[in-house]
mmCIF file of C-alpha atoms and ligand atoms in Angstrom:
data_model
loop_
_atom_site.group_PDB
_atom_site.id
_atom_site.type_symbol
_atom_site.label_atom_id
_atom_site.label_comp_id
_atom_site.label_asym_id
_atom_site.label_seq_id
_atom_site.Cartn_x
_atom_site.Cartn_y
_atom_site.Cartn_z
ATOM 1 C CA UNK T 1 119.977 31.461 149.921
ATOM 2 C CA UNK T 2 119.097 29.239 146.999
ATOM 3 C CA UNK T 3 119.370 30.679 143.518
ATOM 4 C CA UNK T 4 116.715 29.550 141.080
ATOM 5 C CA UNK T 5 116.994 30.073 137.364
ATOM 6 C CA UNK T 6 114.768 29.168 134.461
ATOM 7 C CA UNK T 7 113.627 30.471 131.116
ATOM 8 C CA UNK T 8 111.244 29.885 128.271
ATOM 9 C CA UNK T 9 111.885 30.242 124.577
ATOM 10 C CA UNK T 10 108.746 31.685 123.044
ATOM 11 C CA UNK T 11 108.986 30.700 119.392
ATOM 12 C CA UNK T 12 105.382 29.875 118.618
ATOM 13 C CA UNK T 13 102.426 29.482 120.880
ATOM 14 C CA UNK T 14 102.884 28.772 124.566
ATOM 15 C CA UNK T 15 101.232 25.470 125.436
ATOM 16 C CA UNK T 16 99.604 23.806 128.390
ATOM 17 C CA UNK T 17 102.839 21.761 128.534
ATOM 18 C CA UNK T 18 104.860 24.953 129.099
ATOM 19 C CA UNK T 19 102.393 25.969 131.772
ATOM 20 C CA UNK T 20 102.280 22.703 133.693
ATOM 21 C CA UNK T 21 105.924 21.723 133.221
ATOM 22 C CA UNK T 22 107.397 25.161 133.919
ATOM 23 C CA UNK T 23 105.421 28.408 134.168
ATOM 24 C CA UNK T 24 102.996 27.326 136.870
ATOM 25 C CA UNK T 25 105.867 26.174 139.093
ATOM 26 C CA UNK T 26 108.025 29.297 138.937
ATOM 27 C CA UNK T 27 106.128 31.405 141.516
ATOM 28 C CA UNK T 28 106.460 28.603 144.089
ATOM 29 C CA UNK T 29 110.145 29.419 144.348
ATOM 30 C CA UNK T 30 109.628 33.104 145.149
ATOM 31 C CA UNK T 31 109.501 32.557 148.869
ATOM 32 C CA UNK T 32 112.114 29.818 148.934
ATOM 33 C CA UNK T 33 115.027 31.598 147.355
ATOM 34 C CA UNK T 34 116.129 34.138 144.822
ATOM 35 C CA UNK T 35 114.574 33.422 141.407
ATOM 36 C CA UNK T 36 115.868 34.667 138.063
ATOM 37 C CA UNK T 37 113.332 33.951 135.339
ATOM 38 C CA UNK T 38 114.157 35.111 131.846
ATOM 39 C CA UNK T 39 112.945 35.124 128.257
ATOM 40 C CA UNK T 40 115.301 33.168 126.034
ATOM 41 C CA UNK T 41 115.127 35.469 123.027
ATOM 42 C CA UNK T 42 118.623 34.624 121.767
ATOM 43 C CA UNK T 43 117.647 30.963 121.853
ATOM 44 C CA UNK T 44 114.480 31.839 119.937
ATOM 45 C CA UNK T 45 116.705 32.898 117.027
ATOM 46 C CA UNK T 46 118.040 29.354 116.631
ATOM 47 C CA UNK T 47 115.061 28.545 114.396
ATOM 48 C CA UNK T 48 113.772 30.936 111.706
ATOM 49 C CA UNK T 49 111.497 33.593 113.233
ATOM 50 C CA UNK T 50 110.095 36.890 111.922
ATOM 51 C CA UNK T 51 111.444 39.984 113.764
ATOM 52 C CA UNK T 52 107.951 41.243 114.539
ATOM 53 C CA UNK T 53 106.926 37.830 115.877
ATOM 54 C CA UNK T 54 109.956 37.729 118.147
ATOM 55 C CA UNK T 55 109.220 41.198 119.528
ATOM 56 C CA UNK T 56 105.554 40.390 120.135
ATOM 57 C CA UNK T 57 106.360 37.015 121.690
ATOM 58 C CA UNK T 58 108.814 38.524 124.164
ATOM 59 C CA UNK T 59 106.299 41.005 125.576
ATOM 60 C CA UNK T 60 103.697 38.306 125.491
ATOM 61 C CA UNK T 61 105.791 35.924 127.559
ATOM 62 C CA UNK T 62 106.624 38.639 130.068
ATOM 63 C CA UNK T 63 102.877 39.234 130.472
ATOM 64 C CA UNK T 64 102.376 35.494 131.001
ATOM 65 C CA UNK T 65 105.113 35.508 133.661
ATOM 66 C CA UNK T 66 103.238 38.231 135.512
ATOM 67 C CA UNK T 67 99.917 36.447 134.949
ATOM 68 C CA UNK T 68 101.339 33.207 136.372
ATOM 69 C CA UNK T 69 102.098 35.060 139.599
ATOM 70 C CA UNK T 70 105.699 36.185 139.279
ATOM 71 C CA UNK T 71 106.180 39.307 141.340
ATOM 72 C CA UNK T 72 108.956 41.579 140.007
ATOM 73 C CA UNK T 73 109.809 42.535 143.591
ATOM 74 C CA UNK T 74 110.690 38.930 144.364
ATOM 75 C CA UNK T 75 111.697 37.562 140.967
ATOM 76 C CA UNK T 76 114.216 39.112 138.628
ATOM 77 C CA UNK T 77 112.514 38.944 135.220
ATOM 78 C CA UNK T 78 114.460 39.911 132.124
ATOM 79 C CA UNK T 79 115.328 39.309 128.495
ATOM 80 C CA UNK T 80 118.403 37.177 127.875
ATOM 81 C CA UNK T 81 119.654 39.570 125.166
ATOM 82 C CA UNK T 82 119.491 42.559 127.541
ATOM 83 C CA UNK T 83 122.209 41.076 129.729
ATOM 84 C CA UNK T 84 125.288 40.943 127.526
ATOM 85 C CA UNK T 85 127.088 38.644 129.964
ATOM 86 C CA UNK T 86 125.054 35.743 128.486
ATOM 87 C CA UNK T 87 126.682 36.193 125.089
ATOM 88 C CA UNK T 88 130.104 36.863 126.627
ATOM 89 C CA UNK T 89 130.089 33.783 128.836
ATOM 90 C CA UNK T 90 128.791 31.770 125.889
ATOM 91 C CA UNK T 91 131.887 32.775 123.922
ATOM 92 C CA UNK T 92 134.136 31.359 126.631
ATOM 93 C CA UNK T 93 132.150 28.250 127.507
ATOM 94 C CA UNK T 94 131.859 27.083 123.906
ATOM 95 C CA UNK T 95 135.422 25.861 124.286
ATOM 96 C CA UNK T 96 134.490 23.490 127.090
ATOM 97 C CA UNK T 97 131.714 21.512 125.422
ATOM 98 C CA UNK T 98 132.626 19.207 122.585
ATOM 99 C CA UNK T 99 131.053 18.675 119.179
ATOM 100 C CA UNK T 100 130.529 14.953 119.798
ATOM 101 C CA UNK T 101 128.461 15.541 122.927
ATOM 102 C CA UNK T 102 126.502 18.402 121.362
ATOM 103 C CA UNK T 103 125.603 16.266 118.367
ATOM 104 C CA UNK T 104 124.027 13.683 120.687
ATOM 105 C CA UNK T 105 121.486 16.124 122.133
ATOM 106 C CA UNK T 106 117.931 14.920 121.490
ATOM 107 C CA UNK T 107 116.587 18.423 120.924
ATOM 108 C CA UNK T 108 119.255 19.138 118.314
ATOM 109 C CA UNK T 109 118.507 15.883 116.525
ATOM 110 C CA UNK T 110 114.759 16.547 116.522
ATOM 111 C CA UNK T 111 114.900 20.201 115.527
ATOM 112 C CA UNK T 112 117.549 19.776 112.847
ATOM 113 C CA UNK T 113 115.328 17.175 111.159
ATOM 114 C CA UNK T 114 112.805 19.954 110.491
ATOM 115 C CA UNK T 115 115.436 21.954 108.585
ATOM 116 C CA UNK T 116 117.186 21.608 105.269
ATOM 117 C CA UNK T 117 120.487 19.817 105.922
ATOM 118 C CA UNK T 118 122.468 22.745 104.496
ATOM 119 C CA UNK T 119 120.687 25.348 106.602
ATOM 120 C CA UNK T 120 121.126 24.131 110.156
ATOM 121 C CA UNK T 121 122.422 27.137 112.064
ATOM 122 C CA UNK T 122 125.445 26.884 114.321
ATOM 123 C CA UNK T 123 123.309 28.413 117.081
ATOM 124 C CA UNK T 124 120.997 25.412 117.061
ATOM 125 C CA UNK T 125 123.961 23.072 117.396
ATOM 126 C CA UNK T 126 125.580 25.157 120.134
ATOM 127 C CA UNK T 127 122.255 25.738 121.917
ATOM 128 C CA UNK T 128 123.298 23.921 125.134
ATOM 129 C CA UNK T 129 126.377 26.134 125.523
ATOM 130 C CA UNK T 130 124.289 29.297 125.738
ATOM 131 C CA UNK T 131 121.855 27.513 128.011
ATOM 132 C CA UNK T 132 124.745 26.528 130.296
ATOM 133 C CA UNK T 133 125.850 30.179 130.315
ATOM 134 C CA UNK T 134 122.300 31.227 131.278
ATOM 135 C CA UNK T 135 122.333 28.907 134.254
ATOM 136 C CA UNK T 136 125.909 29.355 135.424
ATOM 137 C CA UNK T 137 125.940 33.160 135.326
ATOM 138 C CA UNK T 138 123.542 33.241 138.265
ATOM 139 C CA UNK T 139 125.243 30.511 140.317
ATOM 140 C CA UNK T 140 121.887 28.751 140.122
ATOM 141 C CA UNK T 141 121.449 25.769 142.414
ATOM 142 C CA UNK T 142 117.998 24.918 141.117
ATOM 143 C CA UNK T 143 116.725 24.872 137.539
ATOM 144 C CA UNK T 144 112.989 24.125 137.345
ATOM 145 C CA UNK T 145 112.210 22.672 133.911
ATOM 146 C CA UNK T 146 110.048 20.080 132.178
ATOM 147 C CA UNK T 147 111.512 16.668 131.524
ATOM 148 C CA UNK T 148 112.581 17.480 127.961
ATOM 149 C CA UNK T 149 115.181 19.969 129.244
ATOM 150 C CA UNK T 150 116.961 17.653 131.681
ATOM 151 C CA UNK T 151 119.504 16.583 129.080
ATOM 152 C CA UNK T 152 120.525 20.221 128.654
ATOM 153 C CA UNK T 153 120.929 20.701 132.395
ATOM 154 C CA UNK T 154 122.980 17.488 132.527
ATOM 155 C CA UNK T 155 125.411 18.796 129.908
ATOM 156 C CA UNK T 156 125.719 22.049 131.892
ATOM 157 C CA UNK T 157 126.622 19.916 134.909
ATOM 158 C CA UNK T 158 129.280 18.081 132.873
ATOM 159 C CA UNK T 159 130.660 21.439 131.841
ATOM 160 C CA UNK T 160 130.898 22.577 135.474
ATOM 161 C CA UNK T 161 132.844 19.458 136.417
ATOM 162 C CA UNK T 162 135.193 19.859 133.467
ATOM 163 C CA UNK T 163 135.725 23.580 134.045
ATOM 164 C CA UNK T 164 136.201 23.366 137.794
ATOM 165 C CA UNK T 165 138.625 20.438 137.468
ATOM 166 C CA UNK T 166 140.797 22.659 135.354
ATOM 167 C CA UNK T 167 140.451 26.050 137.126
ATOM 168 C CA UNK T 168 139.262 25.370 140.681
ATOM 169 C CA UNK T 169 135.845 25.975 142.172
ATOM 170 C CA UNK T 170 134.667 28.729 139.847
ATOM 171 C CA UNK T 171 131.231 27.569 138.697
ATOM 172 C CA UNK T 172 128.274 26.455 140.829
ATOM 173 C CA UNK T 173 126.785 23.010 140.182
ATOM 174 C CA UNK T 174 123.128 23.344 139.132
ATOM 175 C CA UNK T 175 120.400 20.741 139.494
ATOM 176 C CA UNK T 176 117.280 20.269 137.368
ATOM 177 C CA UNK T 177 114.088 20.192 139.396
ATOM 178 C CA UNK T 178 111.238 18.470 137.616
ATOM 179 C CA UNK T 179 107.647 18.703 138.752
ATOM 180 C CA UNK T 180 106.340 15.358 140.076
ATOM 181 C CA UNK T 181 103.115 15.495 138.064
ATOM 182 C CA UNK T 182 103.030 16.726 134.465
ATOM 183 C CA UNK T 183 106.771 16.787 133.740
ATOM 184 C CA UNK T 184 105.914 15.690 130.211
ATOM 185 C CA UNK T 185 102.476 16.720 129.018
ATOM 186 C CA UNK T 186 101.607 14.749 125.896
ATOM 187 C CA UNK T 187 99.732 15.685 122.716
ATOM 188 C CA UNK T 188 95.972 15.197 122.918
ATOM 189 C CA UNK T 189 95.808 13.866 119.368
ATOM 190 C CA UNK T 190 98.801 11.535 119.726
ATOM 191 C CA UNK T 191 99.518 10.909 123.418
ATOM 192 C CA UNK T 192 102.726 9.054 122.614
ATOM 193 C CA UNK T 193 104.231 12.393 121.516
ATOM 194 C CA UNK T 194 105.137 15.390 123.684
ATOM 195 C CA UNK T 195 102.835 18.400 123.516
ATOM 196 C CA UNK T 196 104.963 20.881 121.575
ATOM 197 C CA UNK T 197 104.303 24.115 119.742
ATOM 198 C CA UNK T 198 103.534 22.643 116.361
ATOM 199 C CA UNK T 199 100.346 20.574 116.404
ATOM 200 C CA UNK T 200 97.227 22.764 116.679
ATOM 201 C CA UNK T 201 94.933 19.753 117.195
ATOM 202 C CA UNK T 202 96.954 18.013 119.869
ATOM 203 C CA UNK T 203 98.243 21.103 121.672
ATOM 204 C CA UNK T 204 96.367 23.333 124.008
ATOM 205 C CA UNK T 205 97.614 26.855 123.536
ATOM 206 C CA UNK T 206 97.477 29.232 126.456
ATOM 207 C CA UNK T 207 95.814 31.783 124.186
ATOM 208 C CA UNK T 208 93.224 29.386 122.753
ATOM 209 C CA UNK T 209 89.594 30.357 123.031
ATOM 210 C CA UNK T 210 88.151 28.547 126.058
ATOM 211 C CA UNK T 211 85.549 26.821 123.891
ATOM 212 C CA UNK T 212 88.300 25.492 121.664
ATOM 213 C CA UNK T 213 90.194 24.219 124.707
ATOM 214 C CA UNK T 214 87.124 22.368 125.909
ATOM 215 C CA UNK T 215 86.574 20.836 122.485
ATOM 216 C CA UNK T 216 90.201 19.699 122.228
ATOM 217 C CA UNK T 217 89.904 17.895 125.554
ATOM 218 C CA UNK T 218 86.530 16.339 124.772
ATOM 219 C CA UNK T 219 87.932 14.937 121.510
ATOM 220 C CA UNK T 220 91.301 13.863 122.998
ATOM 221 C CA UNK T 221 92.427 10.412 121.860
ATOM 222 C CA UNK T 222 91.872 7.753 124.560
ATOM 223 C CA UNK T 223 91.245 4.010 124.326
ATOM 224 C CA UNK T 224 88.327 1.592 124.383
ATOM 225 C CA UNK T 225 88.860 0.070 127.826
ATOM 226 C CA UNK T 226 86.530 2.492 129.667
ATOM 227 C CA UNK T 227 88.593 2.487 132.901
ATOM 228 C CA UNK T 228 90.173 5.680 134.210
ATOM 229 C CA UNK T 229 93.561 4.377 135.282
ATOM 230 C CA UNK T 230 97.122 5.732 135.217
ATOM 231 C CA UNK T 231 99.088 3.461 132.922
ATOM 232 C CA UNK T 232 101.168 5.606 130.531
ATOM 233 C CA UNK T 233 102.401 2.624 128.545
ATOM 234 C CA UNK T 234 99.051 0.997 127.768
ATOM 235 C CA UNK T 235 96.706 3.953 128.279
ATOM 236 C CA UNK T 236 98.727 7.025 127.229
ATOM 237 C CA UNK T 237 95.686 9.225 126.475
ATOM 238 C CA UNK T 238 93.872 8.656 129.757
ATOM 239 C CA UNK T 239 97.137 8.839 131.730
ATOM 240 C CA UNK T 240 97.954 12.188 130.135
ATOM 241 C CA UNK T 241 94.532 13.608 131.017
ATOM 242 C CA UNK T 242 94.883 12.282 134.572
ATOM 243 C CA UNK T 243 98.274 13.980 134.915
ATOM 244 C CA UNK T 244 96.874 17.260 133.569
ATOM 245 C CA UNK T 245 93.963 17.080 135.995
ATOM 246 C CA UNK T 246 96.120 16.162 138.996
ATOM 247 C CA UNK T 247 98.656 18.860 138.239
ATOM 248 C CA UNK T 248 96.080 21.643 137.908
ATOM 249 C CA UNK T 249 94.222 20.454 141.012
ATOM 250 C CA UNK T 250 97.543 20.197 142.900
ATOM 251 C CA UNK T 251 96.789 16.596 143.932
ATOM 252 C CA UNK T 252 98.605 13.325 143.322
ATOM 253 C CA UNK T 253 97.807 11.152 140.318
ATOM 254 C CA UNK T 254 96.713 8.397 142.727
ATOM 255 C CA UNK T 255 94.129 10.745 144.275
ATOM 256 C CA UNK T 256 92.900 11.773 140.837
ATOM 257 C CA UNK T 257 92.558 8.104 139.907
ATOM 258 C CA UNK T 258 90.470 7.465 143.036
ATOM 259 C CA UNK T 259 88.233 10.419 142.229
ATOM 260 C CA UNK T 260 87.346 8.922 138.851
ATOM 261 C CA UNK T 261 87.028 5.260 139.860
ATOM 262 C CA UNK T 262 83.992 3.942 137.970
ATOM 263 C CA UNK T 263 83.460 7.154 135.972
ATOM 264 C CA UNK T 264 82.929 6.937 132.217
ATOM 265 C CA UNK T 265 85.259 8.742 129.822
ATOM 266 C CA UNK T 266 82.692 11.439 128.982
ATOM 267 C CA UNK T 267 82.304 12.469 132.622
ATOM 268 C CA UNK T 268 86.045 12.267 133.191
ATOM 269 C CA UNK T 269 86.877 14.427 130.158
ATOM 270 C CA UNK T 270 84.260 17.004 131.193
ATOM 271 C CA UNK T 271 85.913 17.346 134.611
ATOM 272 C CA UNK T 272 89.360 17.658 133.031
ATOM 273 C CA UNK T 273 88.013 20.303 130.638
ATOM 274 C CA UNK T 274 86.402 22.188 133.561
ATOM 275 C CA UNK T 275 89.639 22.550 135.479
ATOM 276 C CA UNK T 276 91.727 23.433 132.408
ATOM 277 C CA UNK T 277 89.195 26.067 131.338
ATOM 278 C CA UNK T 278 89.037 27.458 134.880
ATOM 279 C CA UNK T 279 92.822 27.757 135.273
ATOM 280 C CA UNK T 280 93.634 28.915 131.749
ATOM 281 C CA UNK T 281 90.654 31.273 131.728
ATOM 282 C CA UNK T 282 91.924 32.978 134.888
ATOM 283 C CA UNK T 283 95.459 33.047 133.500
ATOM 284 C CA UNK T 284 94.230 34.683 130.290
ATOM 285 C CA UNK T 285 92.429 37.396 132.250
ATOM 286 C CA UNK T 286 95.548 38.214 134.233
ATOM 287 C CA UNK T 287 97.630 38.096 131.033
ATOM 288 C CA UNK T 288 95.392 40.675 129.330
ATOM 289 C CA UNK T 289 95.513 42.857 132.423
ATOM 290 C CA UNK T 290 99.314 42.637 132.508
ATOM 291 C CA UNK T 291 99.598 43.641 128.841
ATOM 292 C CA UNK T 292 97.098 46.466 129.282
ATOM 293 C CA UNK T 293 98.936 47.801 132.345
ATOM 294 C CA UNK T 294 101.833 48.912 130.136
ATOM 295 C CA UNK T 295 104.223 47.672 132.847
ATOM 296 C CA UNK T 296 105.913 44.948 130.849
ATOM 297 C CA UNK T 297 108.749 46.958 129.290
ATOM 298 C CA UNK T 298 109.538 48.644 132.584
ATOM 299 C CA UNK T 299 109.633 45.346 134.462
ATOM 300 C CA UNK T 300 111.997 43.910 131.847
ATOM 301 C CA UNK T 301 114.274 46.964 131.892
ATOM 302 C CA UNK T 302 114.560 46.942 135.685
ATOM 303 C CA UNK T 303 115.031 43.179 135.697
ATOM 304 C CA UNK T 304 117.885 43.420 133.210
ATOM 305 C CA UNK T 305 119.763 45.891 135.431
ATOM 306 C CA UNK T 306 119.405 43.658 138.469
ATOM 307 C CA UNK T 307 120.341 40.524 136.520
ATOM 308 C CA UNK T 308 123.389 42.182 134.949
ATOM 309 C CA UNK T 309 124.815 43.058 138.374
ATOM 310 C CA UNK T 310 124.823 39.407 139.405
ATOM 311 C CA UNK T 311 125.839 38.039 136.005
ATOM 312 C CA UNK T 312 128.800 40.394 135.592
ATOM 313 C CA UNK T 313 130.355 39.196 138.840
ATOM 314 C CA UNK T 314 130.339 35.598 137.620
ATOM 315 C CA UNK T 315 131.563 36.619 134.180
ATOM 316 C CA UNK T 316 134.519 38.439 135.708
ATOM 317 C CA UNK T 317 135.354 35.411 137.861
ATOM 318 C CA UNK T 318 135.374 33.160 134.792
ATOM 319 C CA UNK T 319 137.353 35.643 132.698
ATOM 320 C CA UNK T 320 139.988 35.895 135.414
ATOM 321 C CA UNK T 321 140.116 32.113 135.844
ATOM 322 C CA UNK T 322 140.811 31.476 132.165
ATOM 323 C CA UNK T 323 143.427 34.222 131.973
ATOM 324 C CA UNK T 324 141.635 37.144 130.357
ATOM 325 C CA UNK T 325 143.305 40.382 131.446
HETATM 326 P P1 TYM B 401 110.998 25.678 126.045
HETATM 327 O O1 TYM B 401 110.732 27.104 125.715
HETATM 328 O O2 TYM B 401 110.965 24.680 124.926
HETATM 329 O O3 TYM B 401 110.020 25.204 127.152
HETATM 330 C C1 TYM B 401 109.849 25.984 128.330
HETATM 331 C C2 TYM B 401 109.621 25.072 129.516
HETATM 332 O O4 TYM B 401 108.427 24.301 129.290
HETATM 333 C C3 TYM B 401 108.704 22.929 129.494
HETATM 334 N N1 TYM B 401 107.859 22.130 128.584
HETATM 335 C C4 TYM B 401 107.088 21.113 128.976
HETATM 336 N N2 TYM B 401 106.866 20.580 130.199
HETATM 337 C C5 TYM B 401 106.001 19.539 130.265
HETATM 338 N N3 TYM B 401 105.355 19.030 129.178
HETATM 339 C C6 TYM B 401 105.554 19.535 127.944
HETATM 340 N N4 TYM B 401 104.902 19.045 126.893
HETATM 341 C C7 TYM B 401 106.453 20.628 127.797
HETATM 342 N N5 TYM B 401 106.871 21.374 126.748
HETATM 343 C C8 TYM B 401 107.734 22.280 127.245
HETATM 344 C C9 TYM B 401 110.184 22.788 129.130
HETATM 345 O O5 TYM B 401 110.756 21.629 129.702
HETATM 346 C C10 TYM B 401 110.750 24.066 129.711
HETATM 347 O O6 TYM B 401 111.012 23.921 131.092
HETATM 348 N N6 TYM B 401 115.906 25.524 126.437
HETATM 349 C C11 TYM B 401 114.728 26.004 127.113
HETATM 350 C C12 TYM B 401 114.804 27.475 127.462
HETATM 351 C C13 TYM B 401 116.027 27.829 128.209
HETATM 352 C C14 TYM B 401 116.310 27.503 129.565
HETATM 353 C C15 TYM B 401 117.589 28.056 129.836
HETATM 354 C C16 TYM B 401 115.602 26.811 130.551
HETATM 355 C C17 TYM B 401 117.083 28.535 127.712
HETATM 356 N N7 TYM B 401 118.016 28.659 128.689
HETATM 357 C C18 TYM B 401 118.197 27.921 131.095
HETATM 358 C C19 TYM B 401 116.209 26.678 131.800
HETATM 359 C C20 TYM B 401 117.481 27.212 132.060
HETATM 360 C C21 TYM B 401 113.548 25.776 126.210
HETATM 361 O O7 TYM B 401 113.658 25.841 125.010
HETATM 362 O O8 TYM B 401 112.378 25.569 126.823
#
């Protein structure tokens, strides 16, 4: 049985990038293996966040997990902080990743630029260690993530090799699985940059009003060539919209391209807006229903118990391997 593990760190607004690159793909694994999908609340503390925001975001993300189609009977859904094995394994594994390799992580370099040089938390630097602990605790074979997280999965793989060379076959080698279409959704206002959580004009937020979503797509930056073609280097705006369309329609980019052969940009953008509004609109309805059901806290509490059972077995194996009595 394959073990699948992934998580999202809900620090600001969830974006269409989070949805296409990760959230939308999680339920597909429910019938293919044993998924563990968690909320990375300890990771959310690596950048300044208000306590109330963190609390709200965690429930919010759990409701989005349910809205995306995760079924608590098939998927173990939980908060990272509720399973203490994450922090305990982190404390051991931090000795098996080195400062040189951590300082080369793109995410660390990007995020630390946003902070005052004297106030870069150790947690931000050591972020990949905790992420490796998240993955390795569940003996995950498959880690579905967007492209920006592959470097973190790679460093977890390096850690497994290093650890197992020293102690024997203790840890399971994970593999990042990246969606074929939409692995890197770009900003609508600057399609050479990734859609992140910090650019209200270029990002589509999952909680945006549907009218606002439509407007953002209709005013997305494109080019003056007037040909709908997938060419990320020369036509980043159009290529991004094509990828968004193809991903939400569950078709290939080539098929999406064929569909819009000869279409003008106005028609093309309207069709992209239609599908985004349809999918996000439905997601929002299910999200509100999930929040209103009052089930979220219960689902997370039950998930944490199930997750802890699995995680504690791995933790014990690692503790024994390194010599902890
Ligand atoms: P996070 O919260 O930044 O993003 C959550 C997921 O969304 C994907 N994603 C995107 N995919 C396509 N296009 C985009 N523009 C885009 N933006 C974000 C991310 O690749 C990710 O899959 N470190 C993780 C959370 C984490 C984790 C883990 C993930 C902690 N421990 C263990 C997997 C396994 C993060 O910050 O993702």
